[in-house]
mmCIF file of C-alpha atoms in Angstrom:
data_model
loop_
_atom_site.group_PDB
_atom_site.id
_atom_site.type_symbol
_atom_site.label_atom_id
_atom_site.label_comp_id
_atom_site.label_asym_id
_atom_site.label_seq_id
_atom_site.Cartn_x
_atom_site.Cartn_y
_atom_site.Cartn_z
ATOM 1 C CA MET A 195 68.124 18.583 111.585
ATOM 2 C CA PRO A 196 71.194 21.242 111.788
ATOM 3 C CA LEU A 197 74.985 20.077 112.820
ATOM 4 C CA PRO A 198 76.103 20.289 115.985
ATOM 5 C CA ILE A 199 77.043 24.237 116.524
ATOM 6 C CA ASP A 200 80.680 25.166 116.522
ATOM 7 C CA ASN A 201 81.354 26.819 119.885
ATOM 8 C CA PRO A 202 79.858 24.986 122.212
ATOM 9 C CA THR A 203 80.559 25.286 126.196
ATOM 10 C CA LYS A 204 84.229 24.683 127.424
ATOM 11 C CA SER A 205 83.860 20.892 129.015
ATOM 12 C CA TYR A 206 86.254 20.042 131.875
ATOM 13 C CA TRP A 207 86.651 16.294 130.564
ATOM 14 C CA ILE A 208 88.071 18.417 127.555
ATOM 15 C CA GLU A 209 89.794 21.280 128.624
ATOM 16 C CA ALA A 210 91.712 19.167 131.558
ATOM 17 C CA ALA A 211 92.778 16.359 129.575
ATOM 18 C CA ALA A 212 94.807 18.651 126.832
ATOM 19 C CA SER A 213 94.919 15.658 124.314
ATOM 20 C CA PRO A 214 97.279 15.905 121.331
ATOM 21 C CA LEU A 215 94.557 14.485 118.801
ATOM 22 C CA ARG A 216 91.926 17.573 119.929
ATOM 23 C CA ASP A 217 91.675 18.915 116.257
ATOM 24 C CA PHE A 218 93.557 15.882 114.639
ATOM 25 C CA ARG A 219 93.574 15.243 111.009
ATOM 26 C CA SER A 220 95.583 12.091 109.392
ATOM 27 C CA THR A 221 95.758 13.348 106.100
ATOM 28 C CA ASP A 222 95.444 17.047 104.938
ATOM 29 C CA ASP A 223 93.241 15.990 102.400
ATOM 30 C CA LEU A 224 90.303 13.163 102.308
ATOM 31 C CA PRO A 225 90.898 9.398 100.504
ATOM 32 C CA ILE A 226 89.018 9.253 97.729
ATOM 33 C CA GLU A 227 87.698 6.029 98.637
ATOM 34 C CA THR A 228 87.813 3.751 101.500
ATOM 35 C CA ASP A 229 86.016 0.728 103.144
ATOM 36 C CA VAL A 230 84.396 2.358 106.009
ATOM 37 C CA VAL A 231 83.423 5.692 106.865
ATOM 38 C CA ILE A 232 82.581 5.998 110.455
ATOM 39 C CA VAL A 233 80.544 9.023 111.097
ATOM 40 C CA GLY A 234 81.006 10.453 114.547
ATOM 41 C CA SER A 235 84.221 10.370 116.901
ATOM 42 C CA GLY A 236 82.612 9.355 120.784
ATOM 43 C CA TYR A 237 81.959 6.297 122.601
ATOM 44 C CA ALA A 238 80.309 4.651 119.715
ATOM 45 C CA GLY A 239 82.667 6.021 116.992
ATOM 46 C CA ALA A 240 85.891 4.961 118.788
ATOM 47 C CA THR A 241 84.782 1.328 120.019
ATOM 48 C CA THR A 242 83.102 0.615 116.405
ATOM 49 C CA ALA A 243 86.858 1.627 114.669
ATOM 50 C CA TYR A 244 88.758 -0.805 117.923
ATOM 51 C CA TRP A 245 86.762 -3.499 117.371
ATOM 52 C CA LEU A 246 87.150 -3.357 113.501
ATOM 53 C CA GLN A 247 90.573 -3.091 113.738
ATOM 54 C CA LYS A 248 91.066 -5.837 116.470
ATOM 55 C CA HIS A 249 88.543 -8.604 114.386
ATOM 56 C CA ALA A 250 90.892 -7.926 111.301
ATOM 57 C CA GLN A 251 94.515 -7.489 112.866
ATOM 58 C CA ASN A 252 95.860 -10.913 112.340
ATOM 59 C CA GLY A 253 93.992 -11.052 108.801
ATOM 60 C CA THR A 254 95.064 -9.582 104.955
ATOM 61 C CA ASP A 255 92.278 -7.502 104.706
ATOM 62 C CA ALA A 256 92.072 -5.042 107.257
ATOM 63 C CA PRO A 257 89.581 -2.496 106.374
ATOM 64 C CA LYS A 258 90.770 1.010 105.744
ATOM 65 C CA MET A 259 88.524 3.244 108.099
ATOM 66 C CA LEU A 260 87.973 6.862 108.129
ATOM 67 C CA MET A 261 86.341 8.585 110.657
ATOM 68 C CA LEU A 262 84.697 11.809 110.348
ATOM 69 C CA GLU A 263 83.703 14.571 113.389
ATOM 70 C CA ALA A 264 81.687 17.851 112.914
ATOM 71 C CA ARG A 265 83.941 19.148 116.117
ATOM 72 C CA ASP A 266 87.116 18.275 117.253
ATOM 73 C CA ILE A 267 87.604 14.800 118.318
ATOM 74 C CA CYS A 268 84.892 13.628 121.077
ATOM 75 C CA GLY A 269 84.024 16.688 121.143
ATOM 76 C CA SER A 270 80.189 16.192 121.774
ATOM 77 C CA SER A 271 78.304 13.930 123.655
ATOM 78 C CA THR A 272 81.153 11.268 124.863
ATOM 79 C CA GLY A 273 83.189 14.513 126.049
ATOM 80 C CA ARG A 274 80.299 16.515 127.900
ATOM 81 C CA ASN A 275 78.765 13.516 129.516
ATOM 82 C CA GLY A 276 78.836 12.349 133.218
ATOM 83 C CA GLY A 277 81.493 10.007 133.651
ATOM 84 C CA GLN A 278 80.027 7.712 135.128
ATOM 85 C CA LEU A 279 79.771 3.853 133.835
ATOM 86 C CA ARG A 280 76.459 3.275 135.841
ATOM 87 C CA PRO A 281 73.824 0.126 134.755
ATOM 88 C CA HIS A 282 70.539 0.392 135.451
ATOM 89 C CA ALA A 283 70.710 -2.818 137.621
ATOM 90 C CA TYR A 284 67.520 -2.383 139.292
ATOM 91 C CA SER A 285 65.579 1.142 138.674
ATOM 92 C CA ARG A 286 63.849 0.347 135.623
ATOM 93 C CA TYR A 287 62.919 -3.015 136.066
ATOM 94 C CA ALA A 288 59.145 -2.184 136.930
ATOM 95 C CA PRO A 289 58.639 -0.528 133.458
ATOM 96 C CA TRP A 290 60.673 -2.846 131.346
ATOM 97 C CA SER A 291 58.574 -5.083 132.690
ATOM 98 C CA LYS A 292 55.597 -4.023 132.028
ATOM 99 C CA ARG A 293 56.416 -3.165 128.055
ATOM 100 C CA PHE A 294 59.189 -6.598 127.716
ATOM 101 C CA GLY A 295 57.946 -9.050 130.749
ATOM 102 C CA PRO A 296 60.165 -10.080 133.500
ATOM 103 C CA ASP A 297 62.537 -11.941 131.090
ATOM 104 C CA GLY A 298 62.894 -9.546 128.838
ATOM 105 C CA ALA A 299 63.573 -7.002 131.398
ATOM 106 C CA ILE A 300 66.127 -8.794 133.466
ATOM 107 C CA LYS A 301 67.987 -9.765 129.969
ATOM 108 C CA LEU A 302 67.792 -6.027 129.301
ATOM 109 C CA ILE A 303 69.599 -5.376 133.275
ATOM 110 C CA GLU A 304 72.180 -8.535 132.501
ATOM 111 C CA HIS A 305 73.181 -6.522 129.164
ATOM 112 C CA GLU A 306 74.235 -3.506 131.042
ATOM 113 C CA MET A 307 75.607 -5.102 133.860
ATOM 114 C CA ALA A 308 77.582 -6.941 131.206
ATOM 115 C CA HIS A 309 79.623 -3.482 130.485
ATOM 116 C CA LEU A 310 81.507 -2.977 133.442
ATOM 117 C CA PRO A 311 83.589 -6.057 133.026
ATOM 118 C CA ALA A 312 84.167 -5.552 129.555
ATOM 119 C CA PHE A 313 85.115 -1.904 130.377
ATOM 120 C CA LYS A 314 87.575 -3.817 132.718
ATOM 121 C CA GLU A 315 88.559 -6.360 130.607
ATOM 122 C CA LEU A 316 89.182 -4.023 127.201
ATOM 123 C CA ALA A 317 91.648 -1.580 129.445
ATOM 124 C CA SER A 318 93.505 -4.259 131.481
ATOM 125 C CA ALA A 319 94.553 -5.585 127.838
ATOM 126 C CA GLU A 320 95.455 -2.626 126.439
ATOM 127 C CA GLY A 321 97.085 -0.567 129.723
ATOM 128 C CA ILE A 322 95.202 2.185 129.858
ATOM 129 C CA ALA A 323 93.132 1.714 133.313
ATOM 130 C CA GLU A 324 95.125 4.384 135.182
ATOM 131 C CA GLU A 325 95.135 6.828 132.333
ATOM 132 C CA ILE A 326 91.572 6.907 131.768
ATOM 133 C CA CYS A 327 91.037 6.880 135.819
ATOM 134 C CA LEU A 328 89.148 3.714 135.281
ATOM 135 C CA LYS A 329 87.606 2.699 138.854
ATOM 136 C CA PHE A 330 84.759 0.600 139.797
ATOM 137 C CA GLY A 331 82.868 0.070 143.350
ATOM 138 C CA GLU A 332 79.727 0.877 144.260
ATOM 139 C CA THR A 333 76.809 3.508 143.102
ATOM 140 C CA PHE A 334 73.757 4.651 144.823
ATOM 141 C CA ASP A 335 70.134 6.230 144.208
ATOM 142 C CA ALA A 336 69.466 8.327 147.060
ATOM 143 C CA ALA A 337 65.677 8.897 147.750
ATOM 144 C CA MET A 338 64.896 12.276 149.038
ATOM 145 C CA SER A 339 60.908 11.711 149.330
ATOM 146 C CA ASP A 340 58.857 9.624 150.206
ATOM 147 C CA GLU A 341 57.791 9.180 146.355
ATOM 148 C CA ALA A 342 61.378 8.615 145.258
ATOM 149 C CA TRP A 343 61.947 5.995 147.736
ATOM 150 C CA THR A 344 58.544 3.998 147.171
ATOM 151 C CA ARG A 345 59.390 4.335 143.771
ATOM 152 C CA LEU A 346 62.937 2.881 143.472
ATOM 153 C CA ARG A 347 62.402 0.303 146.510
ATOM 154 C CA GLY A 348 59.210 -1.173 144.823
ATOM 155 C CA CYS A 349 61.653 -1.602 141.236
ATOM 156 C CA TYR A 350 64.071 -3.478 143.483
ATOM 157 C CA GLU A 351 61.523 -5.442 145.195
ATOM 158 C CA LEU A 352 59.536 -6.535 142.311
ATOM 159 C CA MET A 353 62.608 -7.638 140.805
ATOM 160 C CA LYS A 354 63.367 -9.612 143.661
ATOM 161 C CA LYS A 355 60.371 -11.227 143.402
ATOM 162 C CA ASP A 356 60.034 -12.488 139.816
ATOM 163 C CA HIS A 357 63.624 -13.959 140.103
ATOM 164 C CA GLY A 358 64.610 -14.693 143.736
ATOM 165 C CA ASP A 359 67.254 -14.111 145.678
ATOM 166 C CA ASP A 360 69.642 -16.045 144.015
ATOM 167 C CA HIS A 361 69.743 -14.318 140.905
ATOM 168 C CA GLU A 362 73.454 -12.425 139.778
ATOM 169 C CA VAL A 363 71.683 -9.214 139.437
ATOM 170 C CA VAL A 364 69.641 -9.497 142.577
ATOM 171 C CA LYS A 365 72.495 -10.650 144.705
ATOM 172 C CA VAL A 366 74.639 -7.658 143.943
ATOM 173 C CA CYS A 367 72.253 -5.034 144.931
ATOM 174 C CA ARG A 368 70.847 -3.826 148.174
ATOM 175 C CA LEU A 369 68.445 -1.728 150.005
ATOM 176 C CA ILE A 370 69.771 0.756 153.168
ATOM 177 C CA GLU A 371 66.184 1.096 154.592
ATOM 178 C CA ASP A 372 67.635 2.743 157.840
ATOM 179 C CA ALA A 373 67.640 6.828 157.298
ATOM 180 C CA LYS A 374 70.670 7.480 158.809
ATOM 181 C CA ALA A 375 72.403 4.580 157.432
ATOM 182 C CA ALA A 376 71.423 5.368 154.324
ATOM 183 C CA GLU A 377 72.448 9.116 154.857
ATOM 184 C CA ASP A 378 76.139 7.841 156.050
ATOM 185 C CA PHE A 379 76.622 5.549 153.114
ATOM 186 C CA THR A 380 75.528 8.201 150.398
ATOM 187 C CA GLN A 381 76.854 11.264 152.300
ATOM 188 C CA MET A 382 73.499 12.940 151.240
ATOM 189 C CA LYS A 383 71.715 14.890 154.015
ATOM 190 C CA ALA A 384 68.379 14.179 154.725
ATOM 191 C CA CYS A 385 68.638 10.719 152.302
ATOM 192 C CA LEU A 386 65.165 8.640 153.593
ATOM 193 C CA GLY A 387 66.462 5.299 151.791
ATOM 194 C CA ALA A 388 68.678 3.893 149.145
ATOM 195 C CA VAL A 389 69.713 1.574 146.910
ATOM 196 C CA VAL A 390 73.432 0.083 146.204
ATOM 197 C CA HIS A 391 74.568 -1.501 143.229
ATOM 198 C CA PRO A 392 77.453 -2.300 141.331
ATOM 199 C CA ALA A 393 79.390 0.819 139.328
ATOM 200 C CA GLY A 394 82.272 2.249 137.323
ATOM 201 C CA GLN A 395 83.207 5.525 136.399
ATOM 202 C CA VAL A 396 85.437 6.862 133.677
ATOM 203 C CA TRP A 397 87.310 9.673 131.880
ATOM 204 C CA PRO A 398 85.634 9.157 129.100
ATOM 205 C CA TYR A 399 87.159 12.020 126.935
ATOM 206 C CA LYS A 400 91.188 10.145 127.671
ATOM 207 C CA PHE A 401 89.087 6.981 127.174
ATOM 208 C CA VAL A 402 88.209 7.512 123.502
ATOM 209 C CA HIS A 403 91.232 9.190 122.448
ATOM 210 C CA ALA A 404 93.253 6.395 123.766
ATOM 211 C CA LEU A 405 91.304 3.852 122.165
ATOM 212 C CA LEU A 406 91.602 6.235 119.011
ATOM 213 C CA ARG A 407 95.688 6.518 119.480
ATOM 214 C CA ILE A 408 95.824 2.373 119.676
ATOM 215 C CA VAL A 409 94.197 2.369 116.497
ATOM 216 C CA LEU A 410 95.770 5.060 114.904
ATOM 217 C CA GLU A 411 99.079 3.027 115.420
ATOM 218 C CA ALA A 412 97.936 0.067 113.779
ATOM 219 C CA GLY A 413 98.036 2.371 110.369
ATOM 220 C CA ASN A 414 94.196 1.814 109.107
ATOM 221 C CA LEU A 415 92.356 4.479 110.206
ATOM 222 C CA ASN A 416 92.089 8.164 108.956
ATOM 223 C CA ILE A 417 90.759 10.755 111.170
ATOM 224 C CA GLN A 418 89.425 13.831 110.294
ATOM 225 C CA ALA A 419 88.258 16.638 112.604
ATOM 226 C CA HIS A 420 86.387 19.381 112.297
ATOM 227 C CA THR A 421 85.208 17.772 108.657
ATOM 228 C CA PRO A 422 80.948 17.161 109.200
ATOM 229 C CA ALA A 423 79.464 14.920 107.180
ATOM 230 C CA LEU A 424 76.393 16.713 104.829
ATOM 231 C CA SER A 425 74.626 13.400 103.031
ATOM 232 C CA VAL A 426 75.286 9.832 102.452
ATOM 233 C CA SER A 427 73.806 8.446 98.880
ATOM 234 C CA GLU A 428 72.371 5.159 99.129
ATOM 235 C CA GLN A 429 74.655 2.602 97.179
ATOM 236 C CA ASP A 430 74.954 2.863 93.573
ATOM 237 C CA SER A 431 75.105 -0.452 91.192
ATOM 238 C CA ASP A 432 78.550 -1.291 92.462
ATOM 239 C CA GLY A 433 78.036 -1.362 95.649
ATOM 240 C CA TRP A 434 79.330 2.311 96.699
ATOM 241 C CA ILE A 435 78.668 4.690 99.169
ATOM 242 C CA THR A 436 78.953 8.581 98.412
ATOM 243 C CA VAL A 437 79.347 10.970 101.634
ATOM 244 C CA GLU A 438 79.801 14.262 100.636
ATOM 245 C CA THR A 439 81.609 16.895 103.337
ATOM 246 C CA PRO A 440 82.867 20.316 102.607
ATOM 247 C CA ARG A 441 86.034 19.360 101.840
ATOM 248 C CA GLY A 442 85.656 16.810 99.739
ATOM 249 C CA ALA A 443 83.668 13.610 98.583
ATOM 250 C CA VAL A 444 84.616 10.108 99.747
ATOM 251 C CA ARG A 445 83.339 6.525 98.518
ATOM 252 C CA THR A 446 83.126 3.935 100.745
ATOM 253 C CA LYS A 447 81.434 0.637 100.503
ATOM 254 C CA ALA A 448 80.042 0.936 104.650
ATOM 255 C CA VAL A 449 78.895 3.694 106.779
ATOM 256 C CA VAL A 450 78.403 3.425 110.318
ATOM 257 C CA HIS A 451 76.401 6.448 111.722
ATOM 258 C CA THR A 452 77.696 7.297 115.677
ATOM 259 C CA THR A 453 76.289 10.506 116.042
ATOM 260 C CA ASN A 454 73.976 10.247 118.626
ATOM 261 C CA ARG A 455 71.273 12.861 119.339
ATOM 262 C CA TRP A 456 72.443 13.969 115.553
ATOM 263 C CA ALA A 457 71.769 11.315 113.582
ATOM 264 C CA SER A 458 68.921 12.589 111.872
ATOM 265 C CA HIS A 459 70.864 15.312 109.916
ATOM 266 C CA LEU A 460 71.834 11.850 107.849
ATOM 267 C CA LEU A 461 69.133 9.673 108.131
ATOM 268 C CA PRO A 462 65.846 11.507 108.449
ATOM 269 C CA GLU A 463 63.856 9.133 109.015
ATOM 270 C CA PHE A 464 64.604 9.294 113.056
ATOM 271 C CA THR A 465 63.825 12.769 113.085
ATOM 272 C CA ASN A 466 60.858 11.982 115.745
ATOM 273 C CA ILE A 467 62.217 9.519 117.191
ATOM 274 C CA ILE A 468 66.055 10.477 118.447
ATOM 275 C CA VAL A 469 65.543 13.873 119.911
ATOM 276 C CA ALA A 470 67.433 16.760 121.471
ATOM 277 C CA ASP A 471 67.887 17.068 124.913
ATOM 278 C CA ARG A 472 70.287 19.169 126.595
ATOM 279 C CA ALA A 473 71.707 18.926 130.159
ATOM 280 C CA THR A 474 74.301 20.298 132.547
ATOM 281 C CA LEU A 475 77.193 19.434 134.570
ATOM 282 C CA ALA A 476 80.063 21.504 136.481
ATOM 283 C CA ALA A 477 83.517 20.685 138.068
ATOM 284 C CA VAL A 478 84.090 21.135 141.755
ATOM 285 C CA PRO A 479 87.309 20.732 143.414
ATOM 286 C CA ALA A 480 87.272 18.749 146.874
ATOM 287 C CA PRO A 481 89.565 17.062 149.094
ATOM 288 C CA GLU A 482 91.100 13.621 147.827
ATOM 289 C CA GLY A 483 88.656 11.008 148.321
ATOM 290 C CA PHE A 484 86.184 12.960 149.880
ATOM 291 C CA ILE A 485 83.199 11.746 148.095
ATOM 292 C CA LYS A 486 83.250 7.950 148.336
ATOM 293 C CA HIS A 487 81.034 6.779 146.007
ATOM 294 C CA THR A 488 79.521 7.515 142.676
ATOM 295 C CA GLY A 489 75.243 8.391 143.205
ATOM 296 C CA ALA A 490 72.350 10.139 142.196
ATOM 297 C CA GLN A 491 69.854 11.827 143.962
ATOM 298 C CA HIS A 492 65.915 11.457 143.592
ATOM 299 C CA TRP A 493 63.289 13.387 144.371
ATOM 300 C CA ASP A 494 60.863 12.246 141.923
ATOM 301 C CA SER A 495 60.514 10.112 139.010
ATOM 302 C CA VAL A 496 63.679 11.382 137.023
ATOM 303 C CA VAL A 497 67.442 11.599 138.439
ATOM 304 C CA ASN A 498 67.751 14.962 139.895
ATOM 305 C CA ASN A 499 71.607 15.211 140.391
ATOM 306 C CA TYR A 500 74.378 13.029 140.061
ATOM 307 C CA HIS A 501 77.878 12.874 141.144
ATOM 308 C CA LEU A 502 81.367 11.332 141.186
ATOM 309 C CA GLN A 503 85.041 12.431 141.921
ATOM 310 C CA LEU A 504 87.998 11.803 140.166
ATOM 311 C CA PRO A 505 90.914 10.363 141.757
ATOM 312 C CA PRO A 506 94.132 12.028 142.446
ATOM 313 C CA PRO A 507 95.817 14.193 141.327
ATOM 314 C CA HIS A 508 92.537 15.558 139.882
ATOM 315 C CA ASN A 509 90.268 15.339 142.923
ATOM 316 C CA THR A 510 87.437 17.230 141.048
ATOM 317 C CA ILE A 511 83.777 16.248 141.751
ATOM 318 C CA ILE A 512 81.687 16.532 138.633
ATOM 319 C CA VAL A 513 78.313 16.690 139.301
ATOM 320 C CA GLY A 514 75.517 17.283 137.192
ATOM 321 C CA GLY A 515 71.470 17.179 136.788
ATOM 322 C CA ALA A 516 70.255 20.182 138.687
ATOM 323 C CA ARG A 517 66.810 19.433 137.892
ATOM 324 C CA ALA A 518 65.852 21.877 140.727
ATOM 325 C CA VAL A 519 66.510 24.655 138.267
ATOM 326 C CA LEU A 520 66.135 22.982 134.925
ATOM 327 C CA VAL A 521 62.356 22.171 135.518
ATOM 328 C CA HIS A 522 61.438 25.769 135.457
ATOM 329 C CA SER A 523 62.367 25.961 131.855
ATOM 330 C CA PRO A 524 61.942 22.801 130.158
ATOM 331 C CA ASP A 525 61.939 24.659 126.506
ATOM 332 C CA LYS A 526 65.310 25.018 127.444
ATOM 333 C CA CYS A 527 66.127 21.663 127.489
ATOM 334 C CA TYR A 528 64.017 19.532 125.537
ATOM 335 C CA LEU A 529 64.086 19.694 121.603
ATOM 336 C CA ASN A 530 67.199 22.402 122.255
ATOM 337 C CA ASP A 531 70.853 22.139 121.226
ATOM 338 C CA GLU A 532 72.028 25.546 122.490
ATOM 339 C CA GLU A 533 75.224 23.573 123.604
ATOM 340 C CA ASP A 534 77.174 27.262 123.510
ATOM 341 C CA LYS A 535 75.084 28.834 126.009
ATOM 342 C CA GLN A 536 75.034 27.963 129.733
ATOM 343 C CA PHE A 537 71.659 27.830 131.726
ATOM 344 C CA ASP A 538 69.931 30.724 133.973
ATOM 345 C CA ARG A 539 71.055 30.113 137.451
ATOM 346 C CA VAL A 540 72.846 26.807 137.223
ATOM 347 C CA PRO A 541 76.632 27.609 137.655
ATOM 348 C CA GLU A 542 74.976 29.022 141.189
ATOM 349 C CA PHE A 543 73.284 26.005 141.897
ATOM 350 C CA PHE A 544 76.240 23.650 141.254
ATOM 351 C CA GLN A 545 78.601 26.102 143.626
ATOM 352 C CA SER A 546 76.289 26.069 146.655
ATOM 353 C CA TRP A 547 74.738 21.991 145.790
ATOM 354 C CA GLY A 548 77.898 20.770 147.857
ATOM 355 C CA HIS A 549 77.011 23.095 151.198
ATOM 356 C CA SER A 550 73.507 22.570 150.591
ATOM 357 C CA ASP A 551 73.143 18.884 149.963
ATOM 358 C CA VAL A 552 76.506 16.696 151.026
ATOM 359 C CA VAL A 553 77.109 15.643 154.908
ATOM 360 C CA GLY A 554 80.327 17.566 156.072
ATOM 361 C CA TRP A 555 81.188 19.548 153.179
ATOM 362 C CA PRO A 556 84.403 21.291 153.483
ATOM 363 C CA GLY A 557 84.729 25.165 153.340
ATOM 364 C CA SER A 558 82.380 27.933 152.675
ATOM 365 C CA ASN A 559 78.530 28.251 151.057
ATOM 366 C CA ILE A 560 80.071 28.873 147.893
ATOM 367 C CA ALA A 561 82.085 26.519 146.051
ATOM 368 C CA GLN A 562 84.784 27.255 143.653
ATOM 369 C CA LEU A 563 84.530 25.601 140.026
ATOM 370 C CA TRP A 564 87.491 23.921 138.528
ATOM 371 C CA LYS A 565 87.797 26.900 136.188
ATOM 372 C CA GLY A 566 85.887 30.052 135.251
ATOM 373 C CA VAL A 567 81.953 29.496 134.557
ATOM 374 C CA ASP A 568 82.955 29.621 130.535
ATOM 375 C CA GLU A 569 86.378 28.278 130.918
ATOM 376 C CA GLY A 570 85.416 24.517 131.568
ATOM 377 C CA GLY A 571 83.933 24.846 135.126
ATOM 378 C CA CYS A 572 80.343 24.513 133.912
ATOM 379 C CA TRP A 573 79.200 23.417 130.942
ATOM 380 C CA THR A 574 75.783 22.353 128.632
ATOM 381 C CA GLY A 575 75.465 19.375 126.199
ATOM 382 C CA GLY A 576 72.891 17.680 123.777
ATOM 383 C CA GLN A 577 71.733 14.019 124.027
ATOM 384 C CA SER A 578 69.343 11.826 122.634
ATOM 385 C CA CYS A 579 66.030 11.231 124.399
#
């Protein structure tokens, strides 16, 4: 499986952040050996480095870590995603219950819900909440068709039936069954009903860069941008693993793969398990606080559009999905890594989305993007599916 392409479309998250770590290399040359190699610099890679450092910071044997990134730091999935901290509080209960049973399903939901206080605790401990635009509140699934409303309400009601009104997850979810009330809450035109639950939002790129800055200051992390891992050997008789890169080889005792969609480049056994799904987002300026809640629009069994608004001074709506357009070109999404290309007609869709779908949208029928289509106003990104 190929490596990520070198020239992906520009993401708002990356371009607007202007981080000094974007193309960072801790040293001119790679170390000859290290304790841990982390392949990838997104959510998973950064938090791996952070927690390894945290657990070892009071000891005398803190591991030496090397982070390899094929692109610029956090330049792939995490630096191109939607920014929502949105657990599946109920919406996957029915399929999960069918597969894992009621207890298994609710445990998965509880695990996802636990990420919200975990984000809050970490950001508070490190004093980075404002820097990373971390915000908590409520999100919604807006049903835009009878089919979607039947499915969404059915998942919630099945969870409630299986676990009772007093279960901690059930208590924090609620239905808005009146169409007018649902439209008022969601700000989505013609919304038939909604399910509301806790969520958060974050600037994912800034979050990753903040964590990496903290670990770099501790002194035992070496970061190398634009340095893809080409191969990872088996352990030799002395326990060493060799990681090959275009800039030389590194010996290590452990390798942590945090490469999302590109896992099978180094782990071919995942070739038919972790595959590509290319998605798209855009950044649209809006008046301060115009969008009150993060949310998602459902017309059928998938999320068709999702959005959030960043706080001042950014005041930008991040909107993604565009399934009304992409459904006509599945070959441009599934098993597709063309992150250097825009989807046909998608920038125009995002520019018309506000006027078409949002109650009280200000201004003209065509919204301005944050910057030009190819300058961070609209972008594509690969994810695993």
